[in-house]
Coordinates of C-alpha atoms in Angstrom, one line a residue:
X73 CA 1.3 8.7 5.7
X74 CA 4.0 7.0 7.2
X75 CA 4.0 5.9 11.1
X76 CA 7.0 6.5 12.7
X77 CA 6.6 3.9 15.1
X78 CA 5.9 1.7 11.9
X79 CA 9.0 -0.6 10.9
X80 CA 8.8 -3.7 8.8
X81 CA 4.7 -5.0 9.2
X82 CA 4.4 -3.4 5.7
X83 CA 7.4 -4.9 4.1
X84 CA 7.0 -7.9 1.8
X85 CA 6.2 -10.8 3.9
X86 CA 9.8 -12.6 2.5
X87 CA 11.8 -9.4 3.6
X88 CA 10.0 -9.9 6.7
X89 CA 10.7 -13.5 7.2
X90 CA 14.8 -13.0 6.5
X91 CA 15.1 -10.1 9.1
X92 CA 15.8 -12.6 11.7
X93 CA 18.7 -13.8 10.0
X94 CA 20.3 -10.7 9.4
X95 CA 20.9 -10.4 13.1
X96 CA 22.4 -13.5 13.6
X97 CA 25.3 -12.7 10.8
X98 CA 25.1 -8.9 11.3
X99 CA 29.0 -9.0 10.9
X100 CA 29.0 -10.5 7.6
X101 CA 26.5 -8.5 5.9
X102 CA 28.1 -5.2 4.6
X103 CA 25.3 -3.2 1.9
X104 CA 27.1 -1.1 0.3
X105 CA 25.3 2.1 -0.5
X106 CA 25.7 4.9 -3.5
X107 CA 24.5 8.5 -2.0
X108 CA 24.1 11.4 -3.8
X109 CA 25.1 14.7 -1.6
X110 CA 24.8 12.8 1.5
X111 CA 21.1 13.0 1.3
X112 CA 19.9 9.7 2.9
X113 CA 22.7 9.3 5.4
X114 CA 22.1 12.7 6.3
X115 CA 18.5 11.8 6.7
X116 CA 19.4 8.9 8.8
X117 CA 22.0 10.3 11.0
X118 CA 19.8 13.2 11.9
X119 CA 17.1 10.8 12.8
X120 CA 19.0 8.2 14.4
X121 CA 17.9 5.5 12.2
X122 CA 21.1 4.0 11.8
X123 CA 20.9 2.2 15.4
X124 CA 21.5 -1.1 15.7
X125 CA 21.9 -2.0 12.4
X126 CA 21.5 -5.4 11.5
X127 CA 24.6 -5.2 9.3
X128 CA 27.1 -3.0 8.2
X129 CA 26.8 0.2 5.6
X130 CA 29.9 1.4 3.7
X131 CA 29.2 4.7 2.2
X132 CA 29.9 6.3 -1.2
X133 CA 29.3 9.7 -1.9
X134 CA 28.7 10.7 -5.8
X135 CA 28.6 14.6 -7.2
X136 CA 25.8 12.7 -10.0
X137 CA 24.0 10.6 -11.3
X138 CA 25.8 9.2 -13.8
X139 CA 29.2 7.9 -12.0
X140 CA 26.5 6.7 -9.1
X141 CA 25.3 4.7 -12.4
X142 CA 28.2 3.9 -13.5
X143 CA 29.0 2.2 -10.4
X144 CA 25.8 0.4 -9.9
X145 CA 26.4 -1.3 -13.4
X146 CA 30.4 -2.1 -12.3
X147 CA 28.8 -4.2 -9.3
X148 CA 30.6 -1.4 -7.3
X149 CA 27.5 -0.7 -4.8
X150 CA 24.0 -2.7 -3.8
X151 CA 22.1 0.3 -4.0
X152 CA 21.9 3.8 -5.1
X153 CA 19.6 7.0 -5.3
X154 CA 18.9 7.6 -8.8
X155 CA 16.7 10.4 -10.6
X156 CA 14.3 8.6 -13.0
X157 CA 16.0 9.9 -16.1
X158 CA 19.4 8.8 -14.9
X159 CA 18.0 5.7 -14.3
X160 CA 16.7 5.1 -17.8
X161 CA 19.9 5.4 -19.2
X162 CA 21.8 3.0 -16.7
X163 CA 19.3 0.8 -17.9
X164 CA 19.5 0.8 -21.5
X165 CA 23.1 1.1 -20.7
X166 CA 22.6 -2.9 -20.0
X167 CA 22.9 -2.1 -15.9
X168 CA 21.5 -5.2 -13.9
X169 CA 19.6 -3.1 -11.6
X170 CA 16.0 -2.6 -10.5
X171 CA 14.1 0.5 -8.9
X172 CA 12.3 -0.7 -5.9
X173 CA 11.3 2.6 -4.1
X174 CA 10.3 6.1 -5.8
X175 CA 11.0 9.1 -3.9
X176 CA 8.3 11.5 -5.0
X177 CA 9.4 15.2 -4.7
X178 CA 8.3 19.4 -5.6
X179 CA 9.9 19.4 -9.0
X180 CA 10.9 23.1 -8.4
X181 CA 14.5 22.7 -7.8
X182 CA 15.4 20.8 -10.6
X183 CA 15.7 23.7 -12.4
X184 CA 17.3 26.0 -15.4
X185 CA 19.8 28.6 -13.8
X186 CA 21.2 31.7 -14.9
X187 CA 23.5 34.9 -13.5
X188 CA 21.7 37.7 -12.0
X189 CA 21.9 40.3 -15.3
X190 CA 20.7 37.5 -17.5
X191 CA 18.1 38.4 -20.1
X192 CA 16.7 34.6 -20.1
X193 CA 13.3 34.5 -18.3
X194 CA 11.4 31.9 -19.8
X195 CA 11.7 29.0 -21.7
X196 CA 11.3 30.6 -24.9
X197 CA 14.3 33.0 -24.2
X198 CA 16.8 29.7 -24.4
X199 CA 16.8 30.0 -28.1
X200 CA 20.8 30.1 -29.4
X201 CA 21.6 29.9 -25.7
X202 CA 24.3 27.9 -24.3
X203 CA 23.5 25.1 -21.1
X204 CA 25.7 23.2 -18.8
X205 CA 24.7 20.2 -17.7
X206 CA 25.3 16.5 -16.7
X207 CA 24.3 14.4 -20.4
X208 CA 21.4 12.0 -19.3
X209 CA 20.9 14.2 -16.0
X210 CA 17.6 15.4 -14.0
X211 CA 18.7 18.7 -15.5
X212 CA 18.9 17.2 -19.0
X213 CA 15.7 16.3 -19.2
X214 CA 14.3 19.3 -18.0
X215 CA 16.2 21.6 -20.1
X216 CA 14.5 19.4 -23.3
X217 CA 11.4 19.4 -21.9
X218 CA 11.7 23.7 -21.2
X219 CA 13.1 23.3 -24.8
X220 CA 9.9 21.3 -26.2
X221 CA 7.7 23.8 -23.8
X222 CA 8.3 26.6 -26.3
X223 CA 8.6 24.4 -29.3
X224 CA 12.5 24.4 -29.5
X225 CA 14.4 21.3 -29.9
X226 CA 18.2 20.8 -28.9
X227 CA 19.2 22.2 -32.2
X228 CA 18.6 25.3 -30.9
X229 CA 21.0 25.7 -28.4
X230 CA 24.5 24.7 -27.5
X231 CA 24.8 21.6 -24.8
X232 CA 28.3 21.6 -22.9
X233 CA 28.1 18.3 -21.0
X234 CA 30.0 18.8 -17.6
X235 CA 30.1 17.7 -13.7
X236 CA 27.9 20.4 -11.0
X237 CA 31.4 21.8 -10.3
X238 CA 32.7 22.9 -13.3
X239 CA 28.9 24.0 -14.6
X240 CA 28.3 26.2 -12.3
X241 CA 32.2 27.8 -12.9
X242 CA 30.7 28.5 -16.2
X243 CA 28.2 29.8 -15.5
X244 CA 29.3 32.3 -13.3
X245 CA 32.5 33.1 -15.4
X246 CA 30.0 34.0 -18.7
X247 CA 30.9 30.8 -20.9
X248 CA 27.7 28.9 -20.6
X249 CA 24.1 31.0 -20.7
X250 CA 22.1 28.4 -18.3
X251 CA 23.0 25.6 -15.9
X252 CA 20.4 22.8 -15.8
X253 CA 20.6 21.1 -12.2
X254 CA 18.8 20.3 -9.4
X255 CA 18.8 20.2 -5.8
X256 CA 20.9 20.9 -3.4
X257 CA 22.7 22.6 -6.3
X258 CA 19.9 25.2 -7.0
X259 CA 19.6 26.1 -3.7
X260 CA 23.3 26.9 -2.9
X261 CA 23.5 28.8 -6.1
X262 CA 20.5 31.1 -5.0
X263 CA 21.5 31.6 -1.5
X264 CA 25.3 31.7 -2.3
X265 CA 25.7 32.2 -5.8
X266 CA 23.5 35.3 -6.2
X267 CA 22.3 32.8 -9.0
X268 CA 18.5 32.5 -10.1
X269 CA 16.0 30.1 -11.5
X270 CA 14.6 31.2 -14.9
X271 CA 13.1 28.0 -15.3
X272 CA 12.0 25.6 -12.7
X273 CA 10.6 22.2 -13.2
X274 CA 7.1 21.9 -12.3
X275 CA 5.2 20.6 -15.3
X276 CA 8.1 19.6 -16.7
X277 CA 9.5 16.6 -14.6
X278 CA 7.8 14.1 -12.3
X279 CA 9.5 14.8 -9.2
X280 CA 10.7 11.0 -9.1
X281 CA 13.6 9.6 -8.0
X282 CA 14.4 6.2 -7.1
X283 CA 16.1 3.3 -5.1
X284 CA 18.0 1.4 -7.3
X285 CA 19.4 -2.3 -6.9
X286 CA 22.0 -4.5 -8.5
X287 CA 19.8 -7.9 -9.1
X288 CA 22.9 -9.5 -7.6
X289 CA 21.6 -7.9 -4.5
X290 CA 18.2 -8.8 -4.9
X291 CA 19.2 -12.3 -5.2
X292 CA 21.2 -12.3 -2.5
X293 CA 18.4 -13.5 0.5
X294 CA 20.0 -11.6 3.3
X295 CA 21.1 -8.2 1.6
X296 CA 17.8 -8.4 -0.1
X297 CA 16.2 -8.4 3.9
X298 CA 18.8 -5.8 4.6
X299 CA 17.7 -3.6 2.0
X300 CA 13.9 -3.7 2.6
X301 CA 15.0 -2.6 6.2
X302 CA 16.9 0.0 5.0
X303 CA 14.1 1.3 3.1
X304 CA 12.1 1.4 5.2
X305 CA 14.4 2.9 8.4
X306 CA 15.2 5.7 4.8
X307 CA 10.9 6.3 4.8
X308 CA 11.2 6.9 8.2
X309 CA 13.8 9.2 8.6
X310 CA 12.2 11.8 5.9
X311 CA 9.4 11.7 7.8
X312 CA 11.4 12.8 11.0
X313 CA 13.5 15.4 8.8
X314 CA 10.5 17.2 7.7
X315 CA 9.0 17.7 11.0
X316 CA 12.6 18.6 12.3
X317 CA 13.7 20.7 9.6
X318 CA 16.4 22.8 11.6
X319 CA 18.3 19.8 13.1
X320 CA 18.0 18.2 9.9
X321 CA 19.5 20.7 7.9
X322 CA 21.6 21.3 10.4
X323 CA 23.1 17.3 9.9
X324 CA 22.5 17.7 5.8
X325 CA 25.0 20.8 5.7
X326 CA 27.9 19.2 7.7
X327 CA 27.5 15.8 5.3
X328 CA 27.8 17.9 2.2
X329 CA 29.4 20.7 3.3
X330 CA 26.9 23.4 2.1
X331 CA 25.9 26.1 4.2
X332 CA 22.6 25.6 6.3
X333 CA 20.6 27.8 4.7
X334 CA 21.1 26.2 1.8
X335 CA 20.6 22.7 3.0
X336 CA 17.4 24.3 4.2
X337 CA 16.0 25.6 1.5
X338 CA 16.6 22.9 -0.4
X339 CA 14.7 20.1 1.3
X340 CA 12.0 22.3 2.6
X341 CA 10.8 23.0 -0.4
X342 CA 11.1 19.9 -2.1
X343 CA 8.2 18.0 0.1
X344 CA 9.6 14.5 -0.6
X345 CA 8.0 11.3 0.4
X346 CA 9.6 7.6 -0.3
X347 CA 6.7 5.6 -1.5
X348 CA 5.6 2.0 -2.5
X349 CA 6.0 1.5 -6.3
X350 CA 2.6 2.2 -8.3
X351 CA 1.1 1.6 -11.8
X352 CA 1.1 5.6 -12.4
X353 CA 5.3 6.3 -11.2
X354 CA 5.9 3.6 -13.8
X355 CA 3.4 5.3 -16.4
X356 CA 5.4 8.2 -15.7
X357 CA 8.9 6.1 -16.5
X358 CA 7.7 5.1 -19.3
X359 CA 6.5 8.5 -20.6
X360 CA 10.2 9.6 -19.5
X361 CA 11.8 6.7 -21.9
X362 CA 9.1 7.8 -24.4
X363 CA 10.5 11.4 -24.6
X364 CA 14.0 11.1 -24.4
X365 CA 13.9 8.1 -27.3
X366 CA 11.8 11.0 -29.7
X367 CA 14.4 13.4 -28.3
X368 CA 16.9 10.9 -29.7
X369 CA 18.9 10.1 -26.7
X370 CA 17.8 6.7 -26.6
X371 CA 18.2 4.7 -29.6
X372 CA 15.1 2.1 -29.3
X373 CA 11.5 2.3 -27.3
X374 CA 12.8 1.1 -23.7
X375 CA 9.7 -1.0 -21.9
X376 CA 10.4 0.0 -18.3
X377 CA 8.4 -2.8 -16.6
X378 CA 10.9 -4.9 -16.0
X379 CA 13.1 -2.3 -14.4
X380 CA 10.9 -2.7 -11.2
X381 CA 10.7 -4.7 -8.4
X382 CA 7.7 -3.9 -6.6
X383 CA 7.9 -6.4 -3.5
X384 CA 9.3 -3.9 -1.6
X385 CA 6.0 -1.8 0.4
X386 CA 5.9 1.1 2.5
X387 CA 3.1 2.4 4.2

């Protein structure tokens, strides 16, 4: 459990040691920081953990994974929120970044989503079925792993690779049978959409997502101190959002300009908790590269050890 009162006695004793030069050149430290939906500034904001900042934040909102990725790798952000799939591929993609947080979550809402009227139920109903989705997505992987539930592979059915946006559009217009996403997507289409999950992904996914760093970052001795406050002001702030759900939601539907019931929904259910690197969240990455290079998405076996940096600690 994490103290709110707690801030950096926890943190890796050199993280600690810089903090008190991050103050002195607050105005010339800027970490620039890849969101996803708004999420963790949302989380922040509504928690006022982005007070007196010891340096500067500039913001970049991404629809995905994959262009956050993409932007990580270009040396275009510090840091990122990353799903653990996502991830792999930046990564075997030849991205100089490390995970140094997991963000353990209800794997419900990354999910497989279909009309109203449609027939598909189960997993074992996706045979010759169609499925939007981001390629090397959250979503993705669960639809291959609801696939390989019911002994199907991706042979039999029809990817169509495209952004949440234009998914969804087919879904709802009749060209694509499923859309494989994940939160706050699912939660909009179910309290908006009149959209339902045939599939979610418990059993299927790990629930982990991750704080992902350029090793330029990491090298860097004062935006490496910024970012171990960060994480752990990020820790914090979940906390508060989850015993403040309202407000929170509230903040999480101006950021990403979903309705609040939606925003609600969607992190209520999803029980997340920012954690300390462990020896089982990088057995489960490694059981993730495992499937997806037997799926043959990943060309080689990809040894994710050295994709971590565990110096970062919350508690």
């Amino acid at each position: 459990m994490i103290s709110l009162g707690y801030r950096l006695a926890g943190l890796s004793l050199l993280a600690a040691l810089s903090l008190s030069s991050l103050t002195a050149h607050a105005s010339e430290i800027t970490l620039r920081i890849a969101d996803q939906k708004g999420n963790m500034r949302a989380q922040l904001e509504a928690a006022n953990k982005l007070q007196n900042l010891p340096y500067k934040i500039e913001w970049s909102e991404f629809p995905a994974a994959a262009p956050l990725a993409e932007a990580l790798n270009a040396q275009a952000v510090d840091i990122g929120v990353i799903g653990d799939a996502p991830l792999l591929f930046a990564e075997a993609a030849g991205a100089q970044v490390k995970a140094i947080a997991v963000d353990k979550s209800d794997a419900y809402g990354t999910a497989l989503i279909v009309r109203a009227d449609s027939p598909i139920h189960s997993a074992a109903d996706l045979k010759g079925k169609s499925i939007a989705t981001n390629k090397g997505s959250i979503g993705h992987f669960v639809a291959l792993k609801a696939l390989a539930s019911a002994g199907l592979t991706a042979k039999d059915v029809t990817f169509r690779f495209l952004q949440p946006s234009d998914a969804k559009l087919a879904l709802v217009q009749g060209s694509v049978d499923v859309w494989a996403t994940w939160e706050p997507y699912t939660a909009f289409a179910e309290t908006q959409d009149s959209l339902k999950v045939a599939v979610n992904g418990r059993g299927l996914w790990s629930g982990n997502s991750f704080i992902a760093a350029t090793d330029r970052a990491l090298n860097d001795k004062q935006k490496r101190a910024a970012i171990a406050d960060y994480v752990q002001r990020l820790a914090e702030a979940q906390v508060w959002a989850h015993q403040h759900l309202d407000t929170y939601s509230q903040t999480l539907s101006k950021i990403i300009g979903f309705p609040p019931e939606a925003a609600r929904l969607s992190y209520g259910r999803s029980n997340a908790r920012w954690q300390s690197l462990d020896d089982k969240t990088i057995a489960q990455q490694q059981q993730t590269a495992d499937f997806y290079q037997q799926a043959g998405l990943l060309p080689v076996r990809v040894d994710v050890k050295g994709t971590f940096d565990r110096s970062f600690i919350i508690q």
